[in-house]
């Protein structure tokens, strides 16, 4: 085993990416390829070819971390809850170990990998307790304590998006009564604070909401552009979005009081969030004092793959 390098793979819905990090965290190799959707055997092929190509550069087998959508069941060892459905029910670690010839392979939820990357040497590197939140098509979050993923007894550590929106108003509950989360619950944080949540809100305000639709007529970029032009409906949608995100953060900050909150995903590129969120969060903080930085991810879209590459070191320490 070549321990001078670790490999990280991000198994995304549209792309699969690999990097090699040296022991100082410097990236030494990177390659990405399209994800073959719907086929588990093709997933094994894609990952193993990327690993073999990387190992030609690093010189021999290296410890490997993989960021996966979903989690590995503690009871059965197989993947569950992945929106890349073809992974569900498979023992990816064992199947890859058979092909790669070693089992120093660590699988971890992609939001946890994102948070780990930002906590180790990203925007949260100075904090003991780092809360990483992804705001993309969906939302996810991970908690890192002293550079280790806070997984929890049932792997629920950092699960955030499938709790109910805090301080929900009767108007919000009434307006969103026809919105059901994929998890089976109603009023989940994810349905409000993801990019899809903003798009859904705007669709409702412009009478273009279809409860059967998964995609809405106007995307987040369009809504933010309209908001910046001064459009009243877009401004109202964005103000509601900021309030909902602030409440969803404050409710948990009141409980575990993190040192830093790092935002990732497409919505984290909206600069206005960093101006508005701190004050808005404070409105819901017990006692009103809150100086926790809310910052943008340093590694952007690469946080998942970097976090995956940090997994072997985290498990060894
Ligand atoms: Zn849910």
mmCIF file of C-alpha atoms and ligand atoms in Angstrom:
data_model
loop_
_atom_site.group_PDB
_atom_site.id
_atom_site.type_symbol
_atom_site.label_atom_id
_atom_site.label_comp_id
_atom_site.label_asym_id
_atom_site.label_seq_id
_atom_site.Cartn_x
_atom_site.Cartn_y
_atom_site.Cartn_z
ATOM 1 C CA UNK A 1 0.000 0.000 0.000
ATOM 2 C CA UNK A 2 1.350 3.404 -1.016
ATOM 3 C CA UNK A 3 0.511 5.701 1.889
ATOM 4 C CA UNK A 4 2.211 8.747 0.376
ATOM 5 C CA UNK A 5 -1.069 9.453 -1.383
ATOM 6 C CA UNK A 6 -4.767 8.992 -0.771
ATOM 7 C CA UNK A 7 -7.400 8.810 -3.464
ATOM 8 C CA UNK A 8 -10.831 10.399 -3.247
ATOM 9 C CA UNK A 9 -13.772 9.671 -5.521
ATOM 10 C CA UNK A 10 -16.939 11.750 -5.721
ATOM 11 C CA UNK A 11 -19.733 9.618 -7.077
ATOM 12 C CA UNK A 12 -22.086 12.279 -8.344
ATOM 13 C CA UNK A 13 -25.338 11.934 -10.243
ATOM 14 C CA UNK A 14 -23.853 13.336 -13.456
ATOM 15 C CA UNK A 15 -20.090 13.069 -13.039
ATOM 16 C CA UNK A 16 -17.665 10.796 -11.233
ATOM 17 C CA UNK A 17 -14.394 12.420 -10.249
ATOM 18 C CA UNK A 18 -11.141 11.223 -8.703
ATOM 19 C CA UNK A 19 -8.250 13.112 -7.131
ATOM 20 C CA UNK A 20 -5.005 12.074 -5.482
ATOM 21 C CA UNK A 21 -3.838 14.089 -2.477
ATOM 22 C CA UNK A 22 -0.362 13.871 -1.007
ATOM 23 C CA UNK A 23 0.049 13.781 2.772
ATOM 24 C CA UNK A 24 0.177 17.602 2.936
ATOM 25 C CA UNK A 25 -3.201 17.845 1.183
ATOM 26 C CA UNK A 26 -1.782 19.004 -2.131
ATOM 27 C CA UNK A 27 -3.688 17.769 -5.133
ATOM 28 C CA UNK A 28 -1.450 15.678 -7.403
ATOM 29 C CA UNK A 29 -3.902 14.190 -9.867
ATOM 30 C CA UNK A 30 -7.459 14.757 -11.041
ATOM 31 C CA UNK A 31 -9.712 13.118 -13.599
ATOM 32 C CA UNK A 32 -13.435 13.158 -14.171
ATOM 33 C CA UNK A 33 -15.805 11.166 -16.295
ATOM 34 C CA UNK A 34 -19.547 11.036 -16.921
ATOM 35 C CA UNK A 35 -21.565 8.857 -14.528
ATOM 36 C CA UNK A 36 -23.297 5.993 -16.307
ATOM 37 C CA UNK A 37 -26.784 6.243 -14.870
ATOM 38 C CA UNK A 38 -28.871 3.247 -13.949
ATOM 39 C CA UNK A 39 -26.211 0.516 -13.959
ATOM 40 C CA UNK A 40 -24.420 -0.723 -10.843
ATOM 41 C CA UNK A 41 -21.885 -2.864 -12.788
ATOM 42 C CA UNK A 42 -20.989 0.243 -14.809
ATOM 43 C CA UNK A 43 -20.481 2.173 -11.565
ATOM 44 C CA UNK A 44 -17.930 -0.426 -10.440
ATOM 45 C CA UNK A 45 -16.224 -0.225 -13.850
ATOM 46 C CA UNK A 46 -16.140 3.586 -13.800
ATOM 47 C CA UNK A 47 -14.660 3.801 -10.305
ATOM 48 C CA UNK A 48 -12.113 1.023 -10.828
ATOM 49 C CA UNK A 49 -10.864 2.463 -14.135
ATOM 50 C CA UNK A 50 -10.447 5.883 -12.506
ATOM 51 C CA UNK A 51 -8.579 4.287 -9.589
ATOM 52 C CA UNK A 52 -6.271 2.256 -11.837
ATOM 53 C CA UNK A 53 -5.503 5.344 -13.955
ATOM 54 C CA UNK A 54 -4.726 7.369 -10.805
ATOM 55 C CA UNK A 55 -2.537 4.586 -9.400
ATOM 56 C CA UNK A 56 -0.392 4.671 -12.545
ATOM 57 C CA UNK A 57 0.554 8.188 -11.451
ATOM 58 C CA UNK A 58 0.893 7.510 -7.728
ATOM 59 C CA UNK A 59 2.734 4.204 -8.121
ATOM 60 C CA UNK A 60 0.674 1.386 -6.616
ATOM 61 C CA UNK A 61 -2.446 0.924 -4.542
ATOM 62 C CA UNK A 62 -3.490 3.822 -2.311
ATOM 63 C CA UNK A 63 -6.122 4.127 0.430
ATOM 64 C CA UNK A 64 -9.399 5.233 -1.088
ATOM 65 C CA UNK A 65 -12.316 7.315 0.153
ATOM 66 C CA UNK A 66 -15.589 7.614 -1.738
ATOM 67 C CA UNK A 67 -18.294 10.269 -1.371
ATOM 68 C CA UNK A 68 -21.641 8.668 -2.058
ATOM 69 C CA UNK A 69 -25.168 10.006 -2.240
ATOM 70 C CA UNK A 70 -27.010 8.254 0.605
ATOM 71 C CA UNK A 71 -25.477 6.223 3.432
ATOM 72 C CA UNK A 72 -24.188 2.743 4.172
ATOM 73 C CA UNK A 73 -26.614 0.838 6.384
ATOM 74 C CA UNK A 74 -25.079 -0.054 9.747
ATOM 75 C CA UNK A 75 -27.187 -3.185 9.858
ATOM 76 C CA UNK A 76 -26.536 -4.614 6.393
ATOM 77 C CA UNK A 77 -23.485 -2.786 4.993
ATOM 78 C CA UNK A 78 -25.338 -1.921 1.799
ATOM 79 C CA UNK A 79 -26.084 1.540 0.426
ATOM 80 C CA UNK A 80 -29.468 3.063 1.195
ATOM 81 C CA UNK A 81 -31.265 6.378 0.639
ATOM 82 C CA UNK A 82 -29.243 7.195 -2.499
ATOM 83 C CA UNK A 83 -31.048 9.237 -5.119
ATOM 84 C CA UNK A 84 -28.732 7.454 -7.578
ATOM 85 C CA UNK A 85 -31.112 4.550 -6.997
ATOM 86 C CA UNK A 86 -29.015 1.902 -8.770
ATOM 87 C CA UNK A 87 -26.534 2.001 -5.866
ATOM 88 C CA UNK A 88 -29.150 1.101 -3.271
ATOM 89 C CA UNK A 89 -28.937 -2.410 -1.862
ATOM 90 C CA UNK A 90 -25.334 -2.974 -2.975
ATOM 91 C CA UNK A 91 -22.206 -3.571 -0.899
ATOM 92 C CA UNK A 92 -20.025 -1.151 -2.835
ATOM 93 C CA UNK A 93 -17.036 -1.513 -0.528
ATOM 94 C CA UNK A 94 -16.875 -5.312 -0.873
ATOM 95 C CA UNK A 95 -17.460 -5.231 -4.617
ATOM 96 C CA UNK A 96 -14.735 -2.639 -5.148
ATOM 97 C CA UNK A 97 -12.333 -4.425 -2.806
ATOM 98 C CA UNK A 98 -12.655 -7.537 -4.985
ATOM 99 C CA UNK A 99 -11.705 -5.565 -8.097
ATOM 100 C CA UNK A 100 -9.024 -3.328 -6.546
ATOM 101 C CA UNK A 101 -7.345 -6.066 -4.487
ATOM 102 C CA UNK A 102 -7.447 -4.211 -1.151
ATOM 103 C CA UNK A 103 -10.067 -3.134 1.332
ATOM 104 C CA UNK A 104 -8.698 0.161 2.621
ATOM 105 C CA UNK A 105 -11.828 1.768 1.231
ATOM 106 C CA UNK A 106 -14.068 4.202 3.145
ATOM 107 C CA UNK A 107 -17.535 5.230 2.017
ATOM 108 C CA UNK A 108 -19.208 8.337 3.366
ATOM 109 C CA UNK A 109 -22.235 10.473 2.663
ATOM 110 C CA UNK A 110 -21.352 13.313 0.280
ATOM 111 C CA UNK A 111 -22.562 16.114 2.592
ATOM 112 C CA UNK A 112 -20.292 14.739 5.329
ATOM 113 C CA UNK A 113 -17.391 14.696 2.835
ATOM 114 C CA UNK A 114 -18.129 18.311 1.909
ATOM 115 C CA UNK A 115 -18.085 19.343 5.573
ATOM 116 C CA UNK A 116 -14.901 17.342 6.291
ATOM 117 C CA UNK A 117 -13.023 18.971 3.414
ATOM 118 C CA UNK A 118 -13.975 22.476 4.536
ATOM 119 C CA UNK A 119 -13.131 21.640 8.160
ATOM 120 C CA UNK A 120 -9.697 20.128 7.429
ATOM 121 C CA UNK A 121 -8.215 22.853 5.241
ATOM 122 C CA UNK A 122 -11.082 24.882 3.811
ATOM 123 C CA UNK A 123 -13.221 27.779 4.978
ATOM 124 C CA UNK A 124 -13.849 26.123 8.367
ATOM 125 C CA UNK A 125 -10.276 25.078 9.165
ATOM 126 C CA UNK A 126 -10.025 27.251 12.298
ATOM 127 C CA UNK A 127 -13.153 25.863 13.971
ATOM 128 C CA UNK A 128 -13.461 22.907 16.353
ATOM 129 C CA UNK A 129 -17.125 22.390 15.493
ATOM 130 C CA UNK A 130 -17.813 22.995 11.799
ATOM 131 C CA UNK A 131 -21.264 22.832 10.259
ATOM 132 C CA UNK A 132 -21.202 22.372 6.485
ATOM 133 C CA UNK A 133 -24.462 22.976 4.641
ATOM 134 C CA UNK A 134 -25.043 22.198 0.961
ATOM 135 C CA UNK A 135 -27.754 24.239 -0.733
ATOM 136 C CA UNK A 136 -28.159 22.846 -4.238
ATOM 137 C CA UNK A 137 -30.958 21.075 -6.069
ATOM 138 C CA UNK A 138 -31.564 19.451 -2.686
ATOM 139 C CA UNK A 139 -29.882 20.212 0.614
ATOM 140 C CA UNK A 140 -27.657 18.308 2.990
ATOM 141 C CA UNK A 141 -25.444 19.001 5.919
ATOM 142 C CA UNK A 142 -22.605 17.506 7.890
ATOM 143 C CA UNK A 143 -21.067 18.151 11.296
ATOM 144 C CA UNK A 144 -17.354 17.939 11.957
ATOM 145 C CA UNK A 145 -15.907 17.948 15.447
ATOM 146 C CA UNK A 146 -12.121 18.213 15.839
ATOM 147 C CA UNK A 147 -11.615 17.242 12.165
ATOM 148 C CA UNK A 148 -13.765 14.124 12.475
ATOM 149 C CA UNK A 149 -17.207 13.499 11.071
ATOM 150 C CA UNK A 150 -19.849 13.469 13.809
ATOM 151 C CA UNK A 151 -21.655 10.426 12.476
ATOM 152 C CA UNK A 152 -23.820 9.577 15.460
ATOM 153 C CA UNK A 153 -25.013 6.205 16.669
ATOM 154 C CA UNK A 154 -27.555 5.856 13.854
ATOM 155 C CA UNK A 155 -25.591 7.860 11.258
ATOM 156 C CA UNK A 156 -27.967 10.744 11.813
ATOM 157 C CA UNK A 157 -25.252 13.247 12.789
ATOM 158 C CA UNK A 158 -25.721 16.438 10.791
ATOM 159 C CA UNK A 159 -29.011 15.327 9.242
ATOM 160 C CA UNK A 160 -30.861 18.592 9.011
ATOM 161 C CA UNK A 161 -32.907 18.934 5.834
ATOM 162 C CA UNK A 162 -35.635 16.494 6.871
ATOM 163 C CA UNK A 163 -36.661 18.253 10.031
ATOM 164 C CA UNK A 164 -39.636 20.588 9.892
ATOM 165 C CA UNK A 165 -39.072 24.260 9.042
ATOM 166 C CA UNK A 166 -38.650 25.996 12.424
ATOM 167 C CA UNK A 167 -41.000 28.823 13.488
ATOM 168 C CA UNK A 168 -43.167 27.973 10.495
ATOM 169 C CA UNK A 169 -45.981 30.491 10.055
ATOM 170 C CA UNK A 170 -49.579 29.472 9.476
ATOM 171 C CA UNK A 171 -49.375 31.196 6.051
ATOM 172 C CA UNK A 172 -46.327 29.107 5.103
ATOM 173 C CA UNK A 173 -47.900 25.879 6.280
ATOM 174 C CA UNK A 174 -51.107 26.663 4.385
ATOM 175 C CA UNK A 175 -49.327 27.743 1.193
ATOM 176 C CA UNK A 176 -47.107 24.652 1.130
ATOM 177 C CA UNK A 177 -49.696 22.080 2.084
ATOM 178 C CA UNK A 178 -49.516 20.508 -1.394
ATOM 179 C CA UNK A 179 -45.722 20.098 -1.221
ATOM 180 C CA UNK A 180 -44.543 16.706 -0.046
ATOM 181 C CA UNK A 181 -40.887 15.876 0.514
ATOM 182 C CA UNK A 182 -39.479 12.708 -1.055
ATOM 183 C CA UNK A 183 -38.856 11.438 2.489
ATOM 184 C CA UNK A 184 -42.609 11.273 3.085
ATOM 185 C CA UNK A 185 -42.872 14.245 5.470
ATOM 186 C CA UNK A 186 -44.264 17.720 4.952
ATOM 187 C CA UNK A 187 -42.622 21.103 5.551
ATOM 188 C CA UNK A 188 -39.108 19.638 5.478
ATOM 189 C CA UNK A 189 -36.349 22.264 5.632
ATOM 190 C CA UNK A 190 -34.993 20.903 2.336
ATOM 191 C CA UNK A 191 -38.202 21.748 0.480
ATOM 192 C CA UNK A 192 -37.733 25.427 1.488
ATOM 193 C CA UNK A 193 -33.983 26.114 1.509
ATOM 194 C CA UNK A 194 -32.739 24.166 -1.519
ATOM 195 C CA UNK A 195 -32.481 25.957 -4.865
ATOM 196 C CA UNK A 196 -35.585 23.993 -5.803
ATOM 197 C CA UNK A 197 -37.288 25.520 -2.733
ATOM 198 C CA UNK A 198 -36.660 29.064 -3.979
ATOM 199 C CA UNK A 199 -37.929 28.085 -7.434
ATOM 200 C CA UNK A 200 -41.034 26.503 -5.914
ATOM 201 C CA UNK A 201 -41.757 29.621 -3.849
ATOM 202 C CA UNK A 202 -41.433 31.860 -6.905
ATOM 203 C CA UNK A 203 -43.687 29.525 -8.910
ATOM 204 C CA UNK A 204 -46.309 29.765 -6.175
ATOM 205 C CA UNK A 205 -46.146 33.568 -6.130
ATOM 206 C CA UNK A 206 -46.410 33.767 -9.939
ATOM 207 C CA UNK A 207 -49.215 31.183 -10.217
ATOM 208 C CA UNK A 208 -47.001 28.809 -12.187
ATOM 209 C CA UNK A 209 -46.866 26.111 -9.510
ATOM 210 C CA UNK A 210 -47.780 22.576 -10.508
ATOM 211 C CA UNK A 211 -47.779 20.108 -7.582
ATOM 212 C CA UNK A 212 -46.923 17.259 -9.961
ATOM 213 C CA UNK A 213 -43.899 19.068 -11.444
ATOM 214 C CA UNK A 214 -40.384 18.349 -10.234
ATOM 215 C CA UNK A 215 -38.904 21.277 -12.151
ATOM 216 C CA UNK A 216 -40.333 24.793 -12.068
ATOM 217 C CA UNK A 217 -40.605 27.321 -14.919
ATOM 218 C CA UNK A 218 -37.969 29.744 -13.563
ATOM 219 C CA UNK A 219 -34.639 28.655 -12.165
ATOM 220 C CA UNK A 220 -32.785 30.195 -9.210
ATOM 221 C CA UNK A 221 -30.395 32.175 -11.426
ATOM 222 C CA UNK A 222 -33.363 33.853 -13.136
ATOM 223 C CA UNK A 223 -35.054 34.661 -9.812
ATOM 224 C CA UNK A 224 -31.865 36.134 -8.325
ATOM 225 C CA UNK A 225 -31.326 38.229 -11.448
ATOM 226 C CA UNK A 226 -34.909 39.559 -11.208
ATOM 227 C CA UNK A 227 -34.409 40.226 -7.491
ATOM 228 C CA UNK A 228 -31.302 42.304 -8.272
ATOM 229 C CA UNK A 229 -33.262 44.234 -10.930
ATOM 230 C CA UNK A 230 -35.760 45.157 -8.223
ATOM 231 C CA UNK A 231 -38.666 42.895 -9.253
ATOM 232 C CA UNK A 232 -41.108 42.884 -6.311
ATOM 233 C CA UNK A 233 -42.118 39.211 -6.556
ATOM 234 C CA UNK A 234 -38.528 38.005 -6.842
ATOM 235 C CA UNK A 235 -37.573 40.221 -3.893
ATOM 236 C CA UNK A 236 -40.394 38.740 -1.802
ATOM 237 C CA UNK A 237 -39.342 35.195 -2.737
ATOM 238 C CA UNK A 238 -35.736 35.876 -1.830
ATOM 239 C CA UNK A 239 -36.659 37.577 1.457
ATOM 240 C CA UNK A 240 -38.759 34.523 2.383
ATOM 241 C CA UNK A 241 -35.849 32.269 1.380
ATOM 242 C CA UNK A 242 -33.395 34.172 3.624
ATOM 243 C CA UNK A 243 -35.841 34.088 6.554
ATOM 244 C CA UNK A 244 -36.426 30.345 6.184
ATOM 245 C CA UNK A 245 -32.718 29.565 5.879
ATOM 246 C CA UNK A 246 -31.953 31.804 8.885
ATOM 247 C CA UNK A 247 -34.592 30.070 11.006
ATOM 248 C CA UNK A 248 -33.330 26.641 9.905
ATOM 249 C CA UNK A 249 -29.799 27.577 10.937
ATOM 250 C CA UNK A 250 -30.724 29.374 14.175
ATOM 251 C CA UNK A 251 -32.787 26.489 15.505
ATOM 252 C CA UNK A 252 -29.766 24.150 15.404
ATOM 253 C CA UNK A 253 -27.210 26.821 16.358
ATOM 254 C CA UNK A 254 -29.289 27.275 19.525
ATOM 255 C CA UNK A 255 -28.591 23.635 20.246
ATOM 256 C CA UNK A 256 -24.979 22.853 19.323
ATOM 257 C CA UNK A 257 -23.501 26.337 18.764
ATOM 258 C CA UNK A 258 -20.944 25.643 15.995
ATOM 259 C CA UNK A 259 -17.735 27.666 15.540
ATOM 260 C CA UNK A 260 -18.279 28.247 11.838
ATOM 261 C CA UNK A 261 -20.996 27.576 9.273
ATOM 262 C CA UNK A 262 -19.817 26.842 5.724
ATOM 263 C CA UNK A 263 -22.235 27.029 2.805
ATOM 264 C CA UNK A 264 -21.775 25.061 -0.421
ATOM 265 C CA UNK A 265 -23.839 24.138 -3.463
ATOM 266 C CA UNK A 266 -25.190 26.463 -6.165
ATOM 267 C CA UNK A 267 -27.104 28.736 -3.764
ATOM 268 C CA UNK A 268 -23.904 29.458 -1.808
ATOM 269 C CA UNK A 269 -22.783 31.655 -4.718
ATOM 270 C CA UNK A 270 -25.441 34.281 -3.893
ATOM 271 C CA UNK A 271 -23.336 37.002 -2.235
ATOM 272 C CA UNK A 272 -26.343 38.686 -0.621
ATOM 273 C CA UNK A 273 -26.744 35.676 1.686
ATOM 274 C CA UNK A 274 -23.555 36.536 3.580
ATOM 275 C CA UNK A 275 -24.762 40.108 4.181
ATOM 276 C CA UNK A 276 -28.291 39.197 5.248
ATOM 277 C CA UNK A 277 -28.019 35.874 7.087
ATOM 278 C CA UNK A 278 -26.012 36.888 10.199
ATOM 279 C CA UNK A 279 -28.552 39.530 11.303
ATOM 280 C CA UNK A 280 -31.521 37.395 10.364
ATOM 281 C CA UNK A 281 -30.161 34.369 12.259
ATOM 282 C CA UNK A 282 -29.611 36.570 15.321
ATOM 283 C CA UNK A 283 -33.353 37.341 15.464
ATOM 284 C CA UNK A 284 -33.978 33.703 16.363
ATOM 285 C CA UNK A 285 -30.960 33.106 18.611
ATOM 286 C CA UNK A 286 -31.694 32.626 22.287
ATOM 287 C CA UNK A 287 -30.327 35.723 24.024
ATOM 288 C CA UNK A 288 -29.630 37.448 20.702
ATOM 289 C CA UNK A 289 -25.824 37.139 20.733
ATOM 290 C CA UNK A 290 -24.356 35.324 17.761
ATOM 291 C CA UNK A 291 -21.012 36.059 16.103
ATOM 292 C CA UNK A 292 -20.508 32.734 14.306
ATOM 293 C CA UNK A 293 -19.137 33.334 10.808
ATOM 294 C CA UNK A 294 -21.315 32.144 7.908
ATOM 295 C CA UNK A 295 -18.891 31.700 5.015
ATOM 296 C CA UNK A 296 -18.734 30.345 1.488
ATOM 297 C CA UNK A 297 -16.967 27.021 0.886
ATOM 298 C CA UNK A 298 -13.335 27.458 -0.131
ATOM 299 C CA UNK A 299 -13.228 24.466 -2.461
ATOM 300 C CA UNK A 300 -16.634 24.898 -4.082
ATOM 301 C CA UNK A 301 -17.599 21.885 -6.194
ATOM 302 C CA UNK A 302 -14.353 20.114 -5.254
ATOM 303 C CA UNK A 303 -15.173 19.863 -1.547
ATOM 304 C CA UNK A 304 -16.879 16.471 -1.926
ATOM 305 C CA UNK A 305 -13.969 14.822 -3.698
ATOM 306 C CA UNK A 306 -11.418 16.413 -1.353
ATOM 307 C CA UNK A 307 -13.400 15.267 1.687
ATOM 308 C CA UNK A 308 -13.473 11.742 0.251
ATOM 309 C CA UNK A 309 -9.689 11.820 -0.073
ATOM 310 C CA UNK A 310 -9.387 12.883 3.590
ATOM 311 C CA UNK A 311 -11.431 9.888 4.805
ATOM 312 C CA UNK A 312 -8.548 7.382 5.102
ATOM 313 C CA UNK A 313 -6.533 9.840 7.247
ATOM 314 C CA UNK A 314 -9.581 10.585 9.415
ATOM 315 C CA UNK A 315 -10.191 6.889 10.056
ATOM 316 C CA UNK A 316 -6.508 6.266 10.852
ATOM 317 C CA UNK A 317 -6.177 9.112 13.373
HETATM 318 ZN ZN1 LIG B 1 -37.974 15.365 3.896
#
